[in-house]
Short mmCIF file of C-alpha atoms in Angstrom, two decimals:
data_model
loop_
_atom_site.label_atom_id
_atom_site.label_comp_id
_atom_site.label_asym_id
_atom_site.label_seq_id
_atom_site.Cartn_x
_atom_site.Cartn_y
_atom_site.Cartn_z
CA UNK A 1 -15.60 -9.82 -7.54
CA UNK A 2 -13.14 -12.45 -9.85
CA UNK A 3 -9.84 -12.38 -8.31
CA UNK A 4 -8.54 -14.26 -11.80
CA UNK A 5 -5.16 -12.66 -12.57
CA UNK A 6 -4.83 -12.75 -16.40
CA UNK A 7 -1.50 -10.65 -16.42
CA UNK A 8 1.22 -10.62 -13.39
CA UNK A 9 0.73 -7.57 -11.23
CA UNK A 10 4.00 -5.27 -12.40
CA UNK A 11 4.03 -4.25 -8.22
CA UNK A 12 4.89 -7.90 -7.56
CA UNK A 13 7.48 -8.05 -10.71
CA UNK A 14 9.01 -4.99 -9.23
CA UNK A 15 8.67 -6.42 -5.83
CA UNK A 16 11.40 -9.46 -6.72
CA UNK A 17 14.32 -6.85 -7.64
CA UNK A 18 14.69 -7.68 -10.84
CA UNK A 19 17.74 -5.69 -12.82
CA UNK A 20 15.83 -6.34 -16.31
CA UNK A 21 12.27 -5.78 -17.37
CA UNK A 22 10.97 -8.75 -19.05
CA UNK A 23 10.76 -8.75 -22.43
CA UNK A 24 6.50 -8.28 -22.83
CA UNK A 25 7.23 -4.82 -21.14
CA UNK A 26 9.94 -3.79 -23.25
CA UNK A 27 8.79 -1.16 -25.90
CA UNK A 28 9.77 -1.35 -29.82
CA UNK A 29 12.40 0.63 -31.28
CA UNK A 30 9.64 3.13 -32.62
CA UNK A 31 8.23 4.37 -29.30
CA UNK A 32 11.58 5.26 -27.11
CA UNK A 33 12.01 8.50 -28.84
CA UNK A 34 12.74 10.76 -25.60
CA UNK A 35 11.69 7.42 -23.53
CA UNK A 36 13.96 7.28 -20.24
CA UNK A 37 13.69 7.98 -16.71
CA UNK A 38 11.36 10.60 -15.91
CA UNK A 39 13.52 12.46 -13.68
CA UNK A 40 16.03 12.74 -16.40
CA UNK A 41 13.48 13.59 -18.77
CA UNK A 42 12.10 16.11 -16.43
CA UNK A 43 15.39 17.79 -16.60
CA UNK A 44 15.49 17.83 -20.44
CA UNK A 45 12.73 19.30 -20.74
CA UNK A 46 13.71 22.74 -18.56
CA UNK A 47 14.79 24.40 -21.51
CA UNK A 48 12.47 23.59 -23.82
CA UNK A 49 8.78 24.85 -23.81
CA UNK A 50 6.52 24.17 -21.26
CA UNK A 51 3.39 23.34 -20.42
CA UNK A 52 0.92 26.86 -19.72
CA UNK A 53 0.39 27.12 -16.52
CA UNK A 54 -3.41 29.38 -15.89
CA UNK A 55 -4.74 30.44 -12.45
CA UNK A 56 -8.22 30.08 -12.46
CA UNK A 57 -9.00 32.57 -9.86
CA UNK A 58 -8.48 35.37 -12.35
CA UNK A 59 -11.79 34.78 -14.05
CA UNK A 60 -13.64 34.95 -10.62
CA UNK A 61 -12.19 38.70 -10.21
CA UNK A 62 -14.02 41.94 -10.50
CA UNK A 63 -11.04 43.07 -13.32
CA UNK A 64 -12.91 42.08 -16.76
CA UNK A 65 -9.63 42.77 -18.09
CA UNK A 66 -8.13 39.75 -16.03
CA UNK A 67 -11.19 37.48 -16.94
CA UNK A 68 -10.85 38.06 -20.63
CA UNK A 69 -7.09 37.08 -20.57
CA UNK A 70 -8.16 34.06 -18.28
CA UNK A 71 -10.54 32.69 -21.23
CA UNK A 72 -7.98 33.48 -24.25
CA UNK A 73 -5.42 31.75 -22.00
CA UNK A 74 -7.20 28.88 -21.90
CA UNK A 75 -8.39 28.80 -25.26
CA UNK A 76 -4.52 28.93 -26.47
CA UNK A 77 -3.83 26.75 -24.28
CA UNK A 78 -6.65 24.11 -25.53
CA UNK A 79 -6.02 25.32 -28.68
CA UNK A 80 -1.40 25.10 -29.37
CA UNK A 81 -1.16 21.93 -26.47
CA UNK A 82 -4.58 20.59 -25.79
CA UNK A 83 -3.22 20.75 -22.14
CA UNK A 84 -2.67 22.64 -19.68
CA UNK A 85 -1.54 22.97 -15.61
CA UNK A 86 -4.26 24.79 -13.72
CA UNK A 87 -3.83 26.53 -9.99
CA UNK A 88 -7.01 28.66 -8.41
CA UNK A 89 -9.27 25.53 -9.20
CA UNK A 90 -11.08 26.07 -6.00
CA UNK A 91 -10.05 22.27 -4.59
CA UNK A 92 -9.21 22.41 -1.27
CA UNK A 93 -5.52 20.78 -0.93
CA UNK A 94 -6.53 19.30 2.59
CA UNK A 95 -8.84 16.98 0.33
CA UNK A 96 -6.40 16.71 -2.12
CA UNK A 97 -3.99 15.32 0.04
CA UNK A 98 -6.70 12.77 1.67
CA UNK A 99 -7.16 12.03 -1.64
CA UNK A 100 -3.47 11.14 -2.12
CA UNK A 101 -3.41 9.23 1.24
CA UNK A 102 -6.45 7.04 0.40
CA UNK A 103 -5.00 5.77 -2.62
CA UNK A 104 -1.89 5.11 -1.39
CA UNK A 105 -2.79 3.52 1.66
CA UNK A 106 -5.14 0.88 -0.62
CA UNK A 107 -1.76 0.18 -2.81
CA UNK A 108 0.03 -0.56 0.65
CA UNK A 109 -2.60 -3.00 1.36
CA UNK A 110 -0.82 -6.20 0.87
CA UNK A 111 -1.11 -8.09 -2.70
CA UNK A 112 -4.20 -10.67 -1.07
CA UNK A 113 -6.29 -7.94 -0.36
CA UNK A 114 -5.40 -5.56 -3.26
CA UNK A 115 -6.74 -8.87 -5.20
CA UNK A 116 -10.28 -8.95 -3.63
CA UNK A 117 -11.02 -6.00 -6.05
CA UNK A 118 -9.39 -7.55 -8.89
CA UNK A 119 -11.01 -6.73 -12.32
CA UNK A 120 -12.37 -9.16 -15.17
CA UNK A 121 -11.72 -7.54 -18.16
CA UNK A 122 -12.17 -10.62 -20.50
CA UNK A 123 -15.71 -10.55 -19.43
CA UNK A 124 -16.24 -6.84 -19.69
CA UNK A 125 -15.92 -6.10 -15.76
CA UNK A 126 -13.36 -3.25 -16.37
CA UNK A 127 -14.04 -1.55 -12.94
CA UNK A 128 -11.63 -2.54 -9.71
CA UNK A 129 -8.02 -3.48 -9.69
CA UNK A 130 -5.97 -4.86 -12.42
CA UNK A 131 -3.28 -4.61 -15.12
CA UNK A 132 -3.42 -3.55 -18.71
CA UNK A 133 -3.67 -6.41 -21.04
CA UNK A 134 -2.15 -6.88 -23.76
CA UNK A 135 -4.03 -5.05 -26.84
CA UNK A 136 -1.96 -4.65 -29.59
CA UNK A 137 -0.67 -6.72 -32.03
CA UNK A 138 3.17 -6.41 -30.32
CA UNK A 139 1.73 -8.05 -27.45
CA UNK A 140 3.47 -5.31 -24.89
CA UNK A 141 2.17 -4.25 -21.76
CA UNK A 142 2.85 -1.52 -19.42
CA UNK A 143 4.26 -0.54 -16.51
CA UNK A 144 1.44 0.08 -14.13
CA UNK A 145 -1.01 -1.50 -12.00
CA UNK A 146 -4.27 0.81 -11.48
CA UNK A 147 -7.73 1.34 -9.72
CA UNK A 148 -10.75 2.34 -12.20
CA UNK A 149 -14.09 2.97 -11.23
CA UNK A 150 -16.96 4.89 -11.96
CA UNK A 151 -17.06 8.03 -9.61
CA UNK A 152 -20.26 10.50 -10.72
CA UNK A 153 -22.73 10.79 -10.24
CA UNK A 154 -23.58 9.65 -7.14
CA UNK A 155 -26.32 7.36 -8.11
CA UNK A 156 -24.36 5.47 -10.53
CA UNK A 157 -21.80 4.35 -8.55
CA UNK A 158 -21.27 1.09 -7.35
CA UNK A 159 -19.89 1.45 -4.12
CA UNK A 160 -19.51 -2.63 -3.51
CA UNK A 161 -16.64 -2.74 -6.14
CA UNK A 162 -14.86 0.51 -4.38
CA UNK A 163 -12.14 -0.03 -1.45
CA UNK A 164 -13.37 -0.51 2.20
CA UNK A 165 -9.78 0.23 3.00
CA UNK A 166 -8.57 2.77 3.81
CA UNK A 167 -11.92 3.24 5.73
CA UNK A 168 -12.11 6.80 4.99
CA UNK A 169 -12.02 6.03 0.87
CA UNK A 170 -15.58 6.24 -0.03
CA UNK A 171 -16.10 9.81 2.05
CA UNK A 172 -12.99 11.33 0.58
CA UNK A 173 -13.92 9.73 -3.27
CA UNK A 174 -17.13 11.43 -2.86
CA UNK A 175 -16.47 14.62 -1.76
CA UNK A 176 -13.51 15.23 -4.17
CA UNK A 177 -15.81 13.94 -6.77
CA UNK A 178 -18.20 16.81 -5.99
CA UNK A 179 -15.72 19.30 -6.12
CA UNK A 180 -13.93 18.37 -9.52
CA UNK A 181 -17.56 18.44 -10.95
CA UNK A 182 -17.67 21.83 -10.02
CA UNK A 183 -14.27 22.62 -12.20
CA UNK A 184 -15.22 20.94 -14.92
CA UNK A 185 -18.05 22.83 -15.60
CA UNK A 186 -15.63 26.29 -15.10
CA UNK A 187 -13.48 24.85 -17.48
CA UNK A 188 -16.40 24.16 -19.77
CA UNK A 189 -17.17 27.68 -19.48
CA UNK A 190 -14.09 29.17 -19.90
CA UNK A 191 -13.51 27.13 -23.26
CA UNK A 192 -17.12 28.11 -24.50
CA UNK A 193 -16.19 31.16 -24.03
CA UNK A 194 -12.56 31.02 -25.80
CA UNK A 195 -14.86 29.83 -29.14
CA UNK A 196 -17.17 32.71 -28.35
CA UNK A 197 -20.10 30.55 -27.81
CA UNK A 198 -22.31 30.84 -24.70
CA UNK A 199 -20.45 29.73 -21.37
CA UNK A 200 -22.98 26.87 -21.39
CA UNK A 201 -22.79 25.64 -24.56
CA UNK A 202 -19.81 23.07 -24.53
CA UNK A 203 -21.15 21.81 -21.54
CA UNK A 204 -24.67 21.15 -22.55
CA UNK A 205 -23.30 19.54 -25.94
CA UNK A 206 -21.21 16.30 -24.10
CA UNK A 207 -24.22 15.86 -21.55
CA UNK A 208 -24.72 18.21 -19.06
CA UNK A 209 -25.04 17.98 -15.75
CA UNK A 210 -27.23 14.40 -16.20
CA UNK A 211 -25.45 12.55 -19.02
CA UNK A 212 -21.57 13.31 -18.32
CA UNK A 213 -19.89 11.01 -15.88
CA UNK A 214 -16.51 11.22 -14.24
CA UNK A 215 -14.52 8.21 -14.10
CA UNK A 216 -11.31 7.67 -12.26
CA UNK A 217 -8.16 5.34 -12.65
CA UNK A 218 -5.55 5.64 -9.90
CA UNK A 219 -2.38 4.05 -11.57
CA UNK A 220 0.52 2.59 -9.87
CA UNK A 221 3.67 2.81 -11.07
CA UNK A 222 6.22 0.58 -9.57
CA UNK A 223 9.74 1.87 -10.07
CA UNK A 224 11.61 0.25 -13.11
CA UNK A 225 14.81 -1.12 -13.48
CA UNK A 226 14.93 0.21 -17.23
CA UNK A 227 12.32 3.26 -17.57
CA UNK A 228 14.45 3.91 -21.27
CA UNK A 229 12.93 0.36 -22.25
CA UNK A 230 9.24 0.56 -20.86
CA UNK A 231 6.31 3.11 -20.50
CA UNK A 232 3.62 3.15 -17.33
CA UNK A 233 1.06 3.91 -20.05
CA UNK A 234 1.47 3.60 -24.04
CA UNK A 235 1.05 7.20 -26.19
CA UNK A 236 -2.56 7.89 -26.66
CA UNK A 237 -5.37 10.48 -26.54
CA UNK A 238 -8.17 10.26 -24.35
CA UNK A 239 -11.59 9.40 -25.50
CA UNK A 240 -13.21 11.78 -22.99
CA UNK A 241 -14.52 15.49 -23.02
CA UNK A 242 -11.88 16.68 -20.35
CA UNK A 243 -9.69 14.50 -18.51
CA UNK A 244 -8.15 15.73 -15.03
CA UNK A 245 -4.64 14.37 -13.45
CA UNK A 246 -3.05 14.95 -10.24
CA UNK A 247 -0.47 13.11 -9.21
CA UNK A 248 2.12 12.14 -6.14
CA UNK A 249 4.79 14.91 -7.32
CA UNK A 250 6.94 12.16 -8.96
CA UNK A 251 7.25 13.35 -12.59
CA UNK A 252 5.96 11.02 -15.18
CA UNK A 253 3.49 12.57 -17.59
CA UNK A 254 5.02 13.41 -21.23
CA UNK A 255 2.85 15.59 -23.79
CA UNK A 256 3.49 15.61 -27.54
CA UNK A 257 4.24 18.69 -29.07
CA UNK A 258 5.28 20.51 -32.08
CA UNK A 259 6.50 16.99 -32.93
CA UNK A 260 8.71 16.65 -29.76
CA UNK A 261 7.99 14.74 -26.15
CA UNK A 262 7.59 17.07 -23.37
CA UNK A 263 7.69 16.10 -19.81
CA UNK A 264 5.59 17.97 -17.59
CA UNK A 265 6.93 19.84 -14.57
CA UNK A 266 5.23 19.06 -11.12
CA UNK A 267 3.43 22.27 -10.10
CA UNK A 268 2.57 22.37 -6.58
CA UNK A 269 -0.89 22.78 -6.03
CA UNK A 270 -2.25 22.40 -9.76
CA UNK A 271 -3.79 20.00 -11.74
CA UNK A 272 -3.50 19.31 -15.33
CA UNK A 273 -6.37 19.04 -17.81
CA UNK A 274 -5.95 17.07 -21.02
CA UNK A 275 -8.33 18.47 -23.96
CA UNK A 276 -10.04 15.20 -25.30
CA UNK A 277 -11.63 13.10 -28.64
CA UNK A 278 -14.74 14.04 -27.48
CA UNK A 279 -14.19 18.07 -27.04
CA UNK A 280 -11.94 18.00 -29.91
CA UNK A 281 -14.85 16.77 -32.05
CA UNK A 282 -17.65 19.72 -30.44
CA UNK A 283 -15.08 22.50 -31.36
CA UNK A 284 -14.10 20.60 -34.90
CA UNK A 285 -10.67 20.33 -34.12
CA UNK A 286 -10.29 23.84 -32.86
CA UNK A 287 -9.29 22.39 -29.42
CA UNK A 288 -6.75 19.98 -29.95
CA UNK A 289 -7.12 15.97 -28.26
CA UNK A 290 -3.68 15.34 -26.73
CA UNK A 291 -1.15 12.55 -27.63
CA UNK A 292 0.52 11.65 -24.13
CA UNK A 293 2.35 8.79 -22.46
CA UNK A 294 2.92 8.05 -18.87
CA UNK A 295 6.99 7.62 -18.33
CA UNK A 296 8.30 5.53 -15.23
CA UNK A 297 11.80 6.04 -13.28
CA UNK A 298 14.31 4.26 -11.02
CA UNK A 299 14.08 5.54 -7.91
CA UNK A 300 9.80 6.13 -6.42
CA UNK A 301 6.77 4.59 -7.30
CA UNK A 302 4.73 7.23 -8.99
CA UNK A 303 0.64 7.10 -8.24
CA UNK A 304 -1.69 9.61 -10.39
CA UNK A 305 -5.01 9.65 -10.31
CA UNK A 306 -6.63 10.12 -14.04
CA UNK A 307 -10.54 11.39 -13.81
CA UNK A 308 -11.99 11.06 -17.50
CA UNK A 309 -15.20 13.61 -18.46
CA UNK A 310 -17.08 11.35 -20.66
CA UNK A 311 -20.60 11.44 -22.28
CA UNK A 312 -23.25 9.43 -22.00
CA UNK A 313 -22.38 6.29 -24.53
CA UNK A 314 -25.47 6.59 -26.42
CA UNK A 315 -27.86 9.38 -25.77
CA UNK A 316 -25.11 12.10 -26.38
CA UNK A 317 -24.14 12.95 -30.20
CA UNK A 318 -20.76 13.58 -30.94
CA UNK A 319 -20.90 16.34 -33.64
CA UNK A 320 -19.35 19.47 -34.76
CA UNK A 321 -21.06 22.66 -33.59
CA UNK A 322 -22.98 24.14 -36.27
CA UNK A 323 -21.20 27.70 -35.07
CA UNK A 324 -18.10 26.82 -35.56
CA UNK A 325 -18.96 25.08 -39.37
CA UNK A 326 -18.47 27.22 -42.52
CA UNK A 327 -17.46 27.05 -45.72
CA UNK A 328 -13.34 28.47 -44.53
CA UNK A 329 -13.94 25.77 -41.49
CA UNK A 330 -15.97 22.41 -42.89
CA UNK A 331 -16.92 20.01 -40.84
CA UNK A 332 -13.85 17.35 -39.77
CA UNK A 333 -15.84 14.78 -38.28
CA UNK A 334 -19.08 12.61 -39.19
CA UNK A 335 -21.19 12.40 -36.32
CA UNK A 336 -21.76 9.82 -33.92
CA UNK A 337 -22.10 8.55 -30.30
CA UNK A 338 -19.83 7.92 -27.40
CA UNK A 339 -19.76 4.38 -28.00
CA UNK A 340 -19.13 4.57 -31.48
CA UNK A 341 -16.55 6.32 -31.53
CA UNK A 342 -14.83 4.51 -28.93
CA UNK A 343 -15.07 1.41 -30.91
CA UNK A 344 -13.70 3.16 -34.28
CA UNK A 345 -10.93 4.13 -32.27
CA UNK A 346 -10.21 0.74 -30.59
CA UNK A 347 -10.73 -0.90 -34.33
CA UNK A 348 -8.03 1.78 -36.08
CA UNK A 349 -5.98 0.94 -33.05
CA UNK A 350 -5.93 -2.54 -33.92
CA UNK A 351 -5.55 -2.05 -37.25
CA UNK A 352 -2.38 0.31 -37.12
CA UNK A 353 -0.99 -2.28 -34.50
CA UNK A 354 -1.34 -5.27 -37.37
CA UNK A 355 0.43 -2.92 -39.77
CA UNK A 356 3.01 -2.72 -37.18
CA UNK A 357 3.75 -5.66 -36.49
CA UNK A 358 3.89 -6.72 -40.14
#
């Protein structure tokens, strides 16, 4: 794997002590609205609203009351925030917590061997460890470091490019893989059902069991001598179907709402679920693709792990349901693949960057 280093690793900058971030981190003017250190910003954000929380094991109950509110609480949820804590997921927290260990026992590895996995992302070799690059037109990077690979199914994974340390990462990867599979397809259900579709339907639309793949990014955020100046990862939605966090109870996440930043509470045992581009187009906009950012703090290193539902790049089609079409509710998206739609979003990225910077 290239160990070329195209950006400095923000562990090492952090690493030195510094009192100031330098000035390629440092965010514009337009983007610190309600930027500062997330445990501050966690504290804001108690009186405010908050992100729903839903237990999952409702829907699983005999009561057909309780499973009916468990769907329209989901469905508002998708539908007002486009995201949403969920508890009763099924996950064991023993592998949870292995989970958590693996990860950040490989980001204790020291900086040589971290580097053996090291990513090439100017020739397209996105998967291992790296930093962001630089992307936009203002030329400023985040706050992170991160881990992405490909993690299901099985027998697309490249297992060369994944950690041999810890030794227990590949087993643990795996079988958490598995089991998130298995909530994804719940939640799939659940929101079919909120648009009173078939509990398959949603599902079967981004790929199915065959063409949807999980893929996870384990960032690493360093703490920051100036988390009002700098972000760990730059407001955006996700391109995926569903995307799933969990995280190292260090607050850090910040969803956009009714055109205000809120920072999400750590709630034990849960995991959050981001609605994304790719659902948002299925339902035609009734579930609602998330703008979030990833805030960074003073005191601990944060680590999340991000897994991103996505759909096969070309044999899925990205369309509106023709059920949820009419002449009250036209169509808000053309059609078109994965990969189309991820480079019309990278392009209007671009382009709204330019006009920035301008």
């Amino acid at each position: 794997m290239a160990t070329n280093v195209l950006v400095p690793r923000v562990e090492s900058l952090a690493s030195t002590g510094l009192d100031s971030i330098p000035t390629e981190y440092v965010r514009l003017e337009s983007e610190r609205d309600h930027l500062g250190d997330a445990f501050e910003e966690e504290k804001k954000s108690e009186e405010g609203p908050q992100i729903p929380i839903i237990d999952l094991k409702v829907f699983d109950s005999g009561d057909e009351a309780a499973r009916k509110r468990c769907v329209e609480d989901v469905r508002a949820a998708a539908s007002d925030w486009g995201v949403m804590h969920i508890v009763g997921h099924g996950i064991p927290m023993e592998l949870i917590d292995r989970l958590r260990e693996a990860g950040k026992t490989f980001f204790d590895l020291p900086m040589e061997e971290k580097e053996k996995y090291a990513n090439d992302q100017s020739s397209g070799m996105i998967q291992g460890y790296g930093s962001k690059l630089a992307n936009n037109a203002s030329g400023k990077l985040e706050w992170e470091d991160y881990f992405f690979h490909l993690m299901f199914p099985e027998n697309l994974t490249d297992l060369s490019i994944w950690p041999k340390h810890p030794s227990n990462y590949v087993e643990v990867t795996k079988e958490f893989a598995k089991e998130l599979r298995g909530v994804a397809s719940n939640m799939f259900k659940l929101l079919s059902l909120g648009l009173g579709l078939p509990e398959d339907k949603l599902e079967a639309e981004v790929g199915g069991m065959e063409d949807l793949i999980l893929q996870m990014k384990i960032n690493y955020y360093p703490k920051c001598p100036q988390p009002s100046l700098a972000v760990g990862v730059e407001a955006h939605t996700d391109v995926s179907a569903l995307s799933f966090i969990l995280h190292n109870n260090v607050p850090g996440l910040q969803v956009h709402y009714a055109d205000k930043w809120v920072t999400a509470k750590c709630i034990p045992e849960s995991l959050v679920v981001h609605v994304g581009d790719s659902l948002e187009i299925v339902s035609n906009g009734k579930y609602k693709s998330v703008l979030h950012r990833g805030l960074v703090n003073k005191e601990k290193v944060r680590i999340s792990w991000a897994i991103f539902c996505e759909p096969h790049k070309e044999k899925v089609l990205l369309r509106p349901l023709p059920e949820l079409v009419s002449d009250e509710a036209p169509s808000k998206f053309a059609p078109r693949t994965f990969a189309q739609h991820v480079q019309q979003k990278i392009f209007k990225k671009a382009q709204v960057s330019l006009n920035a910077a301008k």
